[in-house]
C-alpha cells in the first residue's frame, strides 16, 4: 500500500494579509468618522448602511483576509461585476500611485494616507493577481 503525498496548498498569501481584527478596526473607524455609507466609495452600492448588505464589517474583514484574490473576494460576497471592476480600479490606482483617482471618489487628502496604506497591504500580498 503506497502512501500518497498530500497536495501542497497554494502559497499562503492570506497569512501575510492584515489580521482580521486590524481590517475590521480600520473599516469601522472609516465608518465612524465618515458615516455609514462611506465604504460605497470602495465597494459599491452594496456597502451602504455600514456594509450591512454585505454581511457587516466583520464578514467583509474576514473575507478580505481570507480571499486569495479580488475575484475570490467578489465571489464570496456576491459583488456585482460593476462593483468588482470599480474595486479593482481603486486597487490599481493605489498600485500605480494614482491619488487623483482616489480623490475623484471623494476620499479627502486627510484620509488618503490611511486608505492607501491599508489597500497597499492587500495589493502587496497578491490580491490583484
PDB file of C-alpha atoms in Angstrom, residues 36-49 51:
ATOM      1  CA  UNK A  36     -22.419  54.548   7.314  1.00  0.00           C
ATOM      2  CA  UNK A  37     -22.216  54.871   3.517  1.00  0.00           C
ATOM      3  CA  UNK A  38     -18.551  55.887   3.241  1.00  0.00           C
ATOM      4  CA  UNK A  39     -17.354  52.475   2.072  1.00  0.00           C
ATOM      5  CA  UNK A  40     -19.570  52.710  -1.016  1.00  0.00           C
ATOM      6  CA  UNK A  41     -16.632  54.659  -2.437  1.00  0.00           C
ATOM      7  CA  UNK A  42     -14.596  51.455  -2.406  1.00  0.00           C
ATOM      8  CA  UNK A  43     -17.010  48.527  -2.518  1.00  0.00           C
ATOM      9  CA  UNK A  44     -20.001  49.916  -4.417  1.00  0.00           C
ATOM     10  CA  UNK A  45     -23.672  50.241  -3.540  1.00  0.00           C
ATOM     11  CA  UNK A  46     -23.854  47.010  -1.511  1.00  0.00           C
ATOM     12  CA  UNK A  47     -21.566  48.691   1.034  1.00  0.00           C
ATOM     13  CA  UNK A  48     -24.313  51.076   2.194  1.00  0.00           C
ATOM     14  CA  UNK A  49     -25.501  51.066   5.786  1.00  0.00           C
ATOM     15  CA  UNK A  51     -21.659  47.180   4.983  1.00  0.00           C
TER      16      UNK A  51
END
